[in-house]
Amino acid sequence: EAQVTQNPRYLITVTGKKLTVTCSQNMNHEYMSWYRQDPGLGLRQIYYSMNVEVTDKGDVPEGYKVSRKEKRNFPLILESPSPNQTSLYFCASSPRDRSYTFGSGTRLTVV
Amino acid sequence: DQQVKQNSPSLSVQEGRISILNCDYTNSMFDYFLWYKKYPAEGPTFLISISSIKDKNEDGRFTVFLNKSAKHLSLHIVPSQPGDSAVYFCAARVGGGADGLTFGKGTHLIIQP
């Protein structure tokens, strides 16, 4: 089944403890993105990647890192999470000139 | 500065009637527009899109209209069904989509029986 898989679905962590949210797509898509969804703010882009080893900042990149070593994987790294990064995170992928397919989301709580 | 705006946080429509969701944008570089539907605890799912070279695109009960001069698009759902109750996001992109999508804040559509 063609899909974008994020793990974990739910995560509660403490301030300052490094974490990684994984994202994998099995559709051979070139483009991948990370978004966060917050009440009243909609979906805001964190980082995006045009292809392997090509990444760039979105609208809200502070406190996040990404890497794209392989086409299928696009992990989101929080080196030192803070409570303001408590949010619902979505990974998405797309081929050129098509719509993005989204994962099911990761609900992160930083205490 | 918000480049894609959905000014109605929520909309209530009676089952069987037409639902009209509106979206405005400010960036003239946007050349492709999409609507996504989102249920709670799920990721957004693609609904319908339109290129800036068109003014209308239809897919079953869903029609999207684009008014480039007004920088305005709308999604029409007719007839509305209970399963249409969800949050609808308007999104826009430049070119082939390599730098992702810019989203509005969403409109929560509630279909009343």
Coordinates of N, CA and C in Angstrom, one line a residue:
Chain A
E1 N 0.9 -1.2 0.0 CA 0.0 0.0 0.0 C 0.9 1.2 0.0
A2 N 0.6 2.2 -0.9 CA 1.3 3.4 -1.0 C 1.0 4.3 0.2
Q3 N 2.1 4.7 0.9 CA 1.8 5.5 2.1 C 3.0 6.2 2.7
V4 N 2.7 7.1 3.6 CA 3.8 7.8 4.3 C 3.6 7.4 5.8
T5 N 4.7 6.8 6.3 CA 4.6 6.2 7.7 C 5.4 7.1 8.6
Q6 N 4.8 7.5 9.7 CA 5.5 8.3 10.7 C 5.5 7.4 12.0
N7 N 6.6 7.5 12.7 CA 6.7 6.9 14.0 C 7.5 7.8 15.0
P8 N 7.1 7.8 16.3 CA 5.9 7.2 16.8 C 4.6 8.0 16.5
R9 N 3.5 7.5 16.8 CA 2.2 8.2 16.7 C 2.0 9.2 17.9
Y10 N 2.4 8.7 19.0 CA 2.3 9.6 20.3 C 3.7 9.5 21.0
L11 N 4.1 10.7 21.6 CA 5.3 10.7 22.3 C 5.2 11.8 23.4
I12 N 5.5 11.4 24.6 CA 5.6 12.4 25.7 C 7.1 12.3 26.1
T13 N 7.7 13.5 26.2 CA 9.1 13.6 26.6 C 9.4 14.7 27.5
V14 N 10.6 14.8 28.0 CA 10.9 15.9 28.9 C 11.8 16.9 28.2
T15 N 11.7 18.1 28.7 CA 12.5 19.2 28.1 C 14.0 18.9 28.0
G16 N 14.6 19.1 26.8 CA 16.0 18.9 26.7 C 16.4 17.5 26.2
K17 N 15.6 16.6 26.2 CA 15.9 15.2 25.8 C 15.7 15.0 24.3
K18 N 16.9 14.8 23.6 CA 16.8 14.7 22.2 C 15.9 13.6 21.7
L19 N 15.2 13.9 20.6 CA 14.3 12.9 20.0 C 14.3 13.0 18.5
T20 N 13.9 11.9 17.9 CA 13.7 11.8 16.4 C 12.4 11.3 16.1
V21 N 11.7 11.9 15.2 CA 10.5 11.4 14.6 C 10.8 10.9 13.2
T22 N 10.5 9.6 13.0 CA 10.9 9.1 11.7 C 9.7 9.3 10.7
C23 N 10.1 9.4 9.4 CA 9.1 9.4 8.3 C 9.7 8.7 7.1
S24 N 8.9 7.8 6.6 CA 9.3 7.0 5.5 C 8.2 6.9 4.5
Q25 N 8.5 7.0 3.2 CA 7.5 6.9 2.1 C 8.0 5.8 1.1
N26 N 7.0 5.0 0.6 CA 7.3 3.9 -0.3 C 6.9 4.2 -1.7
M27 N 6.8 5.5 -2.1 CA 6.2 5.8 -3.4 C 7.3 6.4 -4.3
N28 N 8.5 6.4 -3.9 CA 9.6 7.0 -4.7 C 9.5 8.4 -5.0
H29 N 8.8 9.2 -4.0 CA 8.6 10.6 -4.2 C 9.9 11.4 -4.1
E30 N 10.0 12.4 -4.9 CA 11.2 13.3 -4.8 C 11.1 14.2 -3.6
Y31 N 9.9 14.8 -3.4 CA 9.7 15.9 -2.5 C 9.2 15.4 -1.1
M32 N 9.7 15.9 0.0 CA 9.2 15.6 1.3 C 9.2 16.8 2.2
S33 N 8.2 16.9 3.1 CA 8.1 18.1 4.0 C 7.6 17.7 5.3
W34 N 7.9 18.5 6.3 CA 7.4 18.4 7.7 C 6.6 19.6 8.0
Y35 N 5.4 19.4 8.7 CA 4.5 20.4 9.1 C 4.2 20.2 10.6
R36 N 3.8 21.3 11.2 CA 3.2 21.2 12.5 C 1.9 21.9 12.5
Q37 N 0.9 21.3 13.2 CA -0.4 21.8 13.3 C -0.7 22.2 14.8
D38 N -1.1 23.5 14.9 CA -1.4 24.0 16.2 C -2.8 24.7 16.2
P39 N -3.5 24.6 17.3 CA -4.9 25.2 17.3 C -4.8 26.7 16.8
G40 N -5.7 27.0 15.9 CA -5.8 28.4 15.4 C -4.7 28.8 14.5
L41 N -3.7 28.0 14.2 CA -2.6 28.4 13.4 C -2.5 27.5 12.1
G42 N -3.4 26.5 12.0 CA -3.3 25.7 10.8 C -2.1 24.8 10.7
L43 N -1.7 24.5 9.5 CA -0.5 23.8 9.2 C 0.7 24.7 8.8
R44 N 1.8 24.6 9.5 CA 2.9 25.4 9.1 C 4.1 24.6 8.8
Q45 N 4.8 24.9 7.8 CA 5.9 24.1 7.3 C 7.2 24.3 8.1
I46 N 7.8 23.2 8.5 CA 9.0 23.3 9.3 C 10.3 23.2 8.4
Y47 N 10.4 22.1 7.6 CA 11.5 21.9 6.7 C 10.9 21.2 5.4
Y48 N 11.6 21.3 4.3 CA 11.3 20.6 3.2 C 12.5 20.1 2.5
S49 N 12.3 19.1 1.6 CA 13.5 18.5 0.9 C 13.1 18.2 -0.6
M50 N 13.9 18.7 -1.5 CA 13.6 18.5 -2.9 C 14.1 17.2 -3.4
N51 N 15.2 16.7 -2.7 CA 15.7 15.4 -3.1 C 16.8 15.0 -2.1
V52 N 17.4 13.9 -2.4 CA 18.5 13.4 -1.4 C 19.5 14.5 -1.2
E53 N 19.8 14.7 0.0 CA 20.9 15.7 0.4 C 20.5 17.1 0.1
V54 N 19.3 17.4 -0.2 CA 18.8 18.8 -0.5 C 17.7 19.1 0.4
T55 N 17.9 19.9 1.4 CA 16.9 20.3 2.4 C 16.9 21.9 2.5
D56 N 15.8 22.4 3.0 CA 15.7 23.8 3.2 C 14.7 24.2 4.3
K57 N 14.8 25.4 4.9 CA 14.0 25.8 6.0 C 12.6 26.2 5.4
G58 N 11.6 25.8 6.2 CA 10.2 26.3 5.9 C 10.0 27.6 6.7
D59 N 8.7 27.7 7.2 CA 8.3 28.9 7.9 C 8.7 28.9 9.4
V60 N 8.8 27.8 10.0 CA 9.1 27.7 11.5 C 10.1 26.6 11.8
P61 N 11.4 26.9 11.3 CA 12.4 25.8 11.4 C 13.2 25.8 12.8
E62 N 13.0 26.9 13.6 CA 13.8 27.0 14.8 C 13.6 25.8 15.8
G63 N 14.7 25.2 16.2 CA 14.6 24.1 17.1 C 14.5 22.8 16.5
Y64 N 14.5 22.7 15.2 CA 14.4 21.5 14.4 C 15.6 21.3 13.5
K65 N 15.9 20.0 13.2 CA 16.8 19.6 12.2 C 16.2 18.5 11.4
V66 N 16.7 18.3 10.1 CA 16.2 17.2 9.3 C 17.4 16.7 8.6
S67 N 17.3 15.5 8.0 CA 18.3 15.0 7.1 C 17.6 14.2 6.0
R68 N 18.2 14.1 4.8 CA 17.6 13.3 3.7 C 18.8 12.5 3.1
K69 N 19.2 11.5 3.8 CA 20.3 10.6 3.3 C 19.8 9.6 2.2
E70 N 18.6 9.2 2.3 CA 18.0 8.3 1.4 C 16.7 8.9 0.9
K71 N 16.3 8.5 -0.3 CA 15.1 9.1 -0.9 C 13.8 8.9 -0.1
R72 N 13.7 7.7 0.5 CA 12.5 7.3 1.2 C 12.4 7.9 2.6
N73 N 13.4 8.3 3.3 CA 13.4 8.7 4.7 C 13.7 10.2 4.9
F74 N 12.9 10.7 5.8 CA 13.1 12.2 6.1 C 12.8 12.4 7.6
P75 N 13.8 12.1 8.5 CA 13.5 12.2 9.9 C 13.5 13.6 10.4
L76 N 12.8 13.9 11.4 CA 12.7 15.2 12.0 C 13.4 15.1 13.4
I77 N 14.4 15.9 13.7 CA 15.2 15.8 14.9 C 15.0 17.0 15.7
L78 N 14.7 16.8 17.0 CA 14.6 17.9 18.0 C 15.8 17.7 19.0
E79 N 16.8 18.5 18.8 CA 18.0 18.3 19.6 C 17.8 18.6 21.1
S80 N 17.0 19.6 21.4 CA 16.7 20.0 22.8 C 15.3 20.4 22.9
P81 N 14.3 19.5 22.9 CA 12.9 19.9 22.8 C 12.5 20.8 24.0
S82 N 11.6 21.7 23.7 CA 11.0 22.7 24.7 C 9.5 22.6 24.6
P83 N 8.8 23.0 25.7 CA 7.4 22.9 25.7 C 6.7 23.5 24.5
N84 N 7.2 24.6 24.0 CA 6.6 25.2 22.8 C 6.6 24.4 21.5
Q85 N 7.3 23.3 21.6 CA 7.3 22.3 20.5 C 6.3 21.2 20.7
T86 N 5.5 21.3 21.7 CA 4.3 20.4 21.9 C 3.4 20.8 20.7
S87 N 3.1 19.7 19.9 CA 2.3 20.0 18.7 C 1.9 18.7 18.1
L88 N 1.2 18.8 17.0 CA 0.9 17.6 16.1 C 1.7 17.8 14.8
Y89 N 2.5 16.8 14.5 CA 3.4 16.9 13.4 C 3.0 15.9 12.3
F90 N 3.2 16.5 11.1 CA 2.8 15.7 9.9 C 4.0 15.7 8.9
C91 N 4.3 14.5 8.4 CA 5.2 14.4 7.3 C 4.4 14.2 6.0
A92 N 5.0 14.7 4.9 CA 4.3 14.5 3.6 C 5.3 14.3 2.5
S93 N 4.8 13.7 1.4 CA 5.7 13.5 0.3 C 4.9 13.7 -1.0
S94 N 5.6 14.0 -2.1 CA 5.0 14.3 -3.3 C 5.9 14.0 -4.5
P95 N 5.4 13.5 -5.6 CA 6.2 13.6 -6.8 C 6.1 15.0 -7.4
R96 N 6.9 15.3 -8.4 CA 6.8 16.6 -9.1 C 5.4 16.8 -9.7
D97 N 4.9 18.0 -9.5 CA 3.6 18.4 -10.1 C 2.4 17.6 -9.7
R98 N 2.4 17.1 -8.5 CA 1.3 16.3 -7.9 C 1.0 16.8 -6.5
S99 N -0.1 16.2 -6.0 CA -0.4 16.6 -4.6 C 0.4 15.9 -3.6
Y100 N 0.5 16.4 -2.4 CA 1.3 15.8 -1.3 C 0.4 14.8 -0.6
T101 N 1.0 13.7 -0.3 CA 0.4 12.6 0.6 C 0.9 12.8 2.0
F102 N 0.0 12.8 2.9 CA 0.4 13.0 4.3 C 0.4 11.7 5.1
G103 N 1.3 11.7 6.1 CA 1.3 10.6 7.1 C 0.1 10.8 8.1
S104 N 0.0 9.9 9.1 CA -1.1 10.0 10.0 C -0.9 10.9 11.2
G105 N 0.4 11.4 11.3 CA 0.7 12.4 12.4 C 1.4 11.8 13.6
T106 N 2.1 12.7 14.3 CA 2.8 12.3 15.5 C 2.4 13.4 16.5
R107 N 1.8 13.0 17.6 CA 1.4 13.9 18.6 C 2.5 14.0 19.7
L108 N 3.2 15.1 19.8 CA 4.3 15.2 20.7 C 3.9 16.2 21.8
T109 N 4.3 15.7 23.0 CA 4.1 16.5 24.2 C 5.4 16.6 24.9
V110 N 5.9 17.9 25.1 CA 7.1 18.1 25.8 C 6.8 18.8 27.2
V111 N 7.2 18.1 28.3 CA 6.9 18.6 29.6 C 8.1 19.1 30.3
Chain B
D1 N 3.4 37.2 8.0 CA 2.3 37.6 7.1 C 1.7 36.3 6.5
Q2 N 0.4 36.2 6.7 CA -0.3 35.0 6.2 C -0.6 35.1 4.7
Q3 N 0.0 34.2 3.9 CA -0.2 34.3 2.5 C -1.5 33.6 2.0
V4 N -2.0 32.6 2.8 CA -3.2 31.9 2.4 C -4.2 32.1 3.6
K5 N -5.3 32.7 3.3 CA -6.3 33.0 4.4 C -7.6 32.3 4.3
Q6 N -8.0 31.7 5.3 CA -9.4 31.2 5.4 C -10.1 31.9 6.5
N7 N -10.9 32.8 6.2 CA -11.4 33.7 7.2 C -12.6 33.2 8.1
S8 N -13.1 32.0 7.7 CA -14.2 31.4 8.4 C -13.7 30.2 9.2
P9 N -13.5 30.3 10.5 CA -13.0 29.1 11.3 C -14.0 28.0 11.3
S10 N -15.3 28.3 11.1 CA -16.3 27.2 11.1 C -17.5 27.6 10.2
L11 N -18.1 26.5 9.8 CA -19.3 26.7 8.9 C -20.3 25.6 9.1
S12 N -21.5 25.9 9.3 CA -22.5 24.9 9.6 C -23.5 24.9 8.4
V13 N -23.8 23.7 7.8 CA -24.6 23.6 6.7 C -25.6 22.4 6.9
Q14 N -26.8 22.6 6.4 CA -27.8 21.5 6.5 C -27.5 20.4 5.5
E15 N -27.7 19.2 5.9 CA -27.5 18.1 4.9 C -28.3 18.3 3.7
G16 N -27.6 18.0 2.5 CA -28.3 18.1 1.2 C -28.2 19.5 0.6
R17 N -27.8 20.5 1.4 CA -27.6 21.8 0.8 C -26.2 22.0 0.3
I18 N -25.9 23.2 -0.2 CA -24.5 23.4 -0.7 C -23.6 24.0 0.4
S19 N -22.4 23.5 0.4 CA -21.4 24.1 1.3 C -20.4 24.8 0.4
I20 N -20.1 26.1 0.9 CA -19.2 26.9 0.1 C -18.1 27.3 1.1
L21 N -16.9 26.9 0.8 CA -15.7 27.3 1.7 C -14.8 28.2 0.9
N22 N -14.4 29.3 1.5 CA -13.7 30.3 0.8 C -12.2 30.4 1.3
C23 N -11.4 30.9 0.3 CA -9.9 31.0 0.6 C -9.4 32.2 -0.2
D24 N -8.6 33.0 0.4 CA -7.9 34.1 -0.3 C -6.4 34.0 -0.2
Y25 N -5.7 34.5 -1.1 CA -4.3 34.4 -1.1 C -3.7 35.8 -1.5
T26 N -2.4 36.0 -1.1 CA -1.8 37.3 -1.3 C -0.6 37.1 -2.3
N27 N 0.0 35.9 -2.3 CA 1.2 35.8 -3.1 C 0.9 35.5 -4.6
S28 N 1.3 36.4 -5.4 CA 1.0 36.3 -6.9 C 1.8 35.2 -7.6
M29 N 2.8 34.7 -6.9 CA 3.6 33.6 -7.5 C 2.9 32.2 -7.4
F30 N 1.9 32.1 -6.5 CA 1.2 30.8 -6.4 C 0.6 30.5 -7.7
D31 N 0.8 29.3 -8.2 CA 0.2 28.9 -9.5 C -0.6 27.6 -9.4
Y32 N -0.7 27.0 -8.2 CA -1.5 25.8 -8.1 C -2.1 25.8 -6.7
F33 N -3.3 25.4 -6.7 CA -4.1 25.5 -5.4 C -4.7 24.1 -5.1
L34 N -4.8 23.8 -3.8 CA -5.3 22.5 -3.5 C -6.2 22.6 -2.2
W35 N -7.1 21.7 -2.1 CA -8.0 21.6 -0.9 C -7.7 20.2 -0.3
Y36 N -7.5 20.3 1.0 CA -7.3 19.0 1.8 C -8.4 18.9 2.8
K37 N -8.8 17.7 3.1 CA -9.8 17.4 4.1 C -9.1 16.7 5.3
K38 N -9.5 17.1 6.5 CA -8.9 16.4 7.6 C -9.9 16.0 8.7
Y39 N -9.8 14.7 9.0 CA -10.6 14.2 10.2 C -9.7 14.2 11.4
P40 N -10.3 14.3 12.6 CA -9.5 14.2 13.8 C -8.7 12.9 13.8
A41 N -7.4 13.0 14.4 CA -6.5 11.8 14.5 C -6.1 11.2 13.2
E42 N -6.3 11.9 12.1 CA -5.8 11.5 10.8 C -5.0 12.6 10.1
G43 N -4.2 12.2 9.1 CA -3.5 13.2 8.4 C -4.4 13.8 7.3
P44 N -4.1 15.0 6.8 CA -4.9 15.6 5.8 C -4.9 14.7 4.5
T45 N -6.0 14.7 3.8 CA -6.1 13.9 2.6 C -6.5 14.8 1.5
F46 N -5.9 14.6 0.3 CA -6.1 15.5 -0.8 C -7.5 15.3 -1.3
L47 N -8.1 16.5 -1.7 CA -9.5 16.5 -2.2 C -9.6 16.8 -3.6
I48 N -9.1 18.0 -4.0 CA -9.3 18.5 -5.3 C -8.3 19.7 -5.5
S49 N -7.9 19.9 -6.7 CA -6.9 21.0 -7.0 C -7.3 21.7 -8.2
I50 N -6.6 22.9 -8.4 CA -6.8 23.7 -9.6 C -5.5 24.4 -10.0
S51 N -5.3 24.4 -11.3 CA -4.1 25.2 -11.8 C -4.5 26.6 -12.0
S52 N -3.6 27.5 -11.9 CA -3.9 28.9 -12.1 C -4.3 29.3 -13.6
I53 N -4.1 28.3 -14.5 CA -4.6 28.6 -15.9 C -6.0 28.2 -16.1
K54 N -6.7 27.7 -15.1 CA -8.1 27.3 -15.2 C -8.9 28.2 -14.2
D55 N -10.2 28.2 -14.4 CA -11.0 28.9 -13.4 C -12.0 28.0 -12.7
K56 N -12.0 26.7 -13.1 CA -12.9 25.8 -12.5 C -12.4 24.4 -12.7
N57 N -12.6 23.6 -11.6 CA -12.3 22.1 -11.7 C -13.3 21.4 -10.9
E58 N -13.8 20.3 -11.5 CA -15.0 19.6 -10.9 C -14.6 18.1 -10.7
D59 N -15.0 17.6 -9.6 CA -14.8 16.2 -9.4 C -16.0 15.7 -8.5
G60 N -17.0 15.1 -9.2 CA -18.1 14.6 -8.4 C -18.9 15.7 -7.8
R61 N -19.0 15.6 -6.4 CA -19.8 16.6 -5.7 C -18.9 17.8 -5.4
F62 N -17.7 17.8 -5.7 CA -16.7 18.9 -5.3 C -16.3 19.7 -6.6
T63 N -16.4 21.0 -6.4 CA -16.0 21.9 -7.5 C -15.2 23.0 -6.8
V64 N -14.1 23.3 -7.5 CA -13.2 24.4 -7.0 C -13.3 25.5 -8.1
F65 N -13.5 26.7 -7.6 CA -13.5 27.9 -8.5 C -12.3 28.8 -8.1
L66 N -11.6 29.3 -9.2 CA -10.5 30.2 -9.0 C -10.8 31.6 -9.7
N67 N -10.6 32.6 -8.9 CA -10.7 34.0 -9.5 C -9.4 34.6 -9.2
K68 N -8.5 34.6 -10.3 CA -7.1 35.1 -10.2 C -7.1 36.6 -9.9
S69 N -7.9 37.3 -10.5 CA -7.8 38.8 -10.4 C -8.2 39.2 -8.9
A70 N -9.0 38.4 -8.3 CA -9.4 38.7 -6.9 C -8.5 37.9 -5.9
K71 N -7.7 37.0 -6.4 CA -6.9 36.2 -5.6 C -7.8 35.4 -4.6
H72 N -8.8 34.8 -5.1 CA -9.8 34.1 -4.3 C -10.1 32.8 -4.9
L73 N -10.3 31.8 -4.1 CA -10.8 30.5 -4.6 C -11.9 30.0 -3.6
S74 N -12.7 29.1 -4.1 CA -13.8 28.6 -3.3 C -14.0 27.1 -3.6
L75 N -14.4 26.4 -2.6 CA -14.7 25.0 -2.8 C -16.2 24.8 -2.5
H76 N -16.9 24.2 -3.5 CA -18.3 24.0 -3.4 C -18.6 22.5 -3.2
I77 N -19.4 22.1 -2.3 CA -19.7 20.7 -2.1 C -21.3 20.7 -2.2
V78 N -21.7 19.9 -3.2 CA -23.2 19.8 -3.3 C -23.5 18.4 -3.9
P79 N -24.5 17.7 -3.2 CA -25.1 18.1 -2.0 C -24.2 17.7 -0.8
S80 N -24.3 18.4 0.3 CA -23.5 18.1 1.5 C -24.0 16.9 2.2
Q81 N -23.1 16.1 2.7 CA -23.4 14.8 3.3 C -22.8 14.8 4.7
P82 N -23.3 14.0 5.6 CA -22.8 14.0 7.0 C -21.3 13.7 7.0
G83 N -20.8 12.8 6.1 CA -19.4 12.4 6.1 C -18.5 13.5 5.6
D84 N -19.1 14.6 5.2 CA -18.3 15.8 4.8 C -17.8 16.6 6.0
S85 N -18.4 16.4 7.1 CA -18.0 17.1 8.4 C -16.5 16.8 8.6
A86 N -15.7 17.9 8.6 CA -14.3 17.7 8.8 C -13.7 19.1 8.7
V87 N -12.4 19.2 8.9 CA -11.7 20.5 8.7 C -11.1 20.5 7.3
Y88 N -11.4 21.6 6.6 CA -10.9 21.8 5.2 C -9.8 22.8 5.2
F89 N -8.7 22.4 4.6 CA -7.6 23.3 4.5 C -7.4 23.7 3.0
C90 N -7.2 25.0 2.8 CA -6.8 25.5 1.5 C -5.3 25.6 1.5
A91 N -4.7 25.2 0.3 CA -3.2 25.2 0.3 C -2.8 25.7 -1.1
A92 N -1.6 26.3 -1.2 CA -1.1 26.8 -2.5 C 0.4 26.5 -2.6
R93 N 0.8 26.5 -3.8 CA 2.2 26.2 -4.1 C 2.7 27.0 -5.3
V94 N 4.0 27.1 -5.4 CA 4.7 27.7 -6.5 C 5.4 26.6 -7.4
G95 N 5.1 26.6 -8.7 CA 5.8 25.6 -9.5 C 5.4 24.2 -9.2
G96 N 6.4 23.3 -9.3 CA 6.1 21.9 -9.2 C 5.9 21.3 -7.8
G97 N 6.0 22.2 -6.8 CA 5.8 21.8 -5.5 C 7.0 21.4 -4.7
A98 N 8.2 21.7 -5.2 CA 9.4 21.2 -4.5 C 9.6 21.9 -3.1
D99 N 9.1 23.1 -3.0 CA 9.2 23.7 -1.6 C 8.0 23.6 -0.8
G100 N 7.2 22.6 -1.1 CA 6.1 22.3 -0.2 C 4.8 23.2 -0.5
L101 N 4.0 23.2 0.5 CA 2.7 23.9 0.4 C 2.6 24.9 1.5
T102 N 1.8 26.0 1.2 CA 1.5 27.0 2.2 C 0.0 26.8 2.5
F103 N -0.3 26.6 3.7 CA -1.7 26.3 4.1 C -2.4 27.5 4.8
G104 N -3.7 27.5 4.6 CA -4.6 28.4 5.4 C -4.8 27.8 6.8
K105 N -5.5 28.5 7.6 CA -5.7 28.0 9.0 C -6.8 26.9 9.1
G106 N -7.6 26.8 8.0 CA -8.6 25.7 8.0 C -10.0 26.2 8.4
T107 N -11.0 25.6 7.8 CA -12.4 25.8 8.1 C -13.1 24.5 8.6
H108 N -13.7 24.6 9.8 CA -14.4 23.4 10.3 C -15.8 23.3 9.7
L109 N -16.1 22.4 8.9 CA -17.4 22.3 8.3 C -18.2 21.3 9.1
I110 N -19.4 21.7 9.4 CA -20.3 20.8 10.2 C -21.5 20.7 9.4
I111 N -21.9 19.4 9.1 CA -23.1 19.2 8.3 C -24.2 18.7 9.3
Q112 N -25.2 19.5 9.3 CA -26.3 19.2 10.3 C -27.4 18.3 9.6
P113 N -27.8 17.3 10.3 CA -28.8 16.4 9.7 C -30.2 17.1 9.6

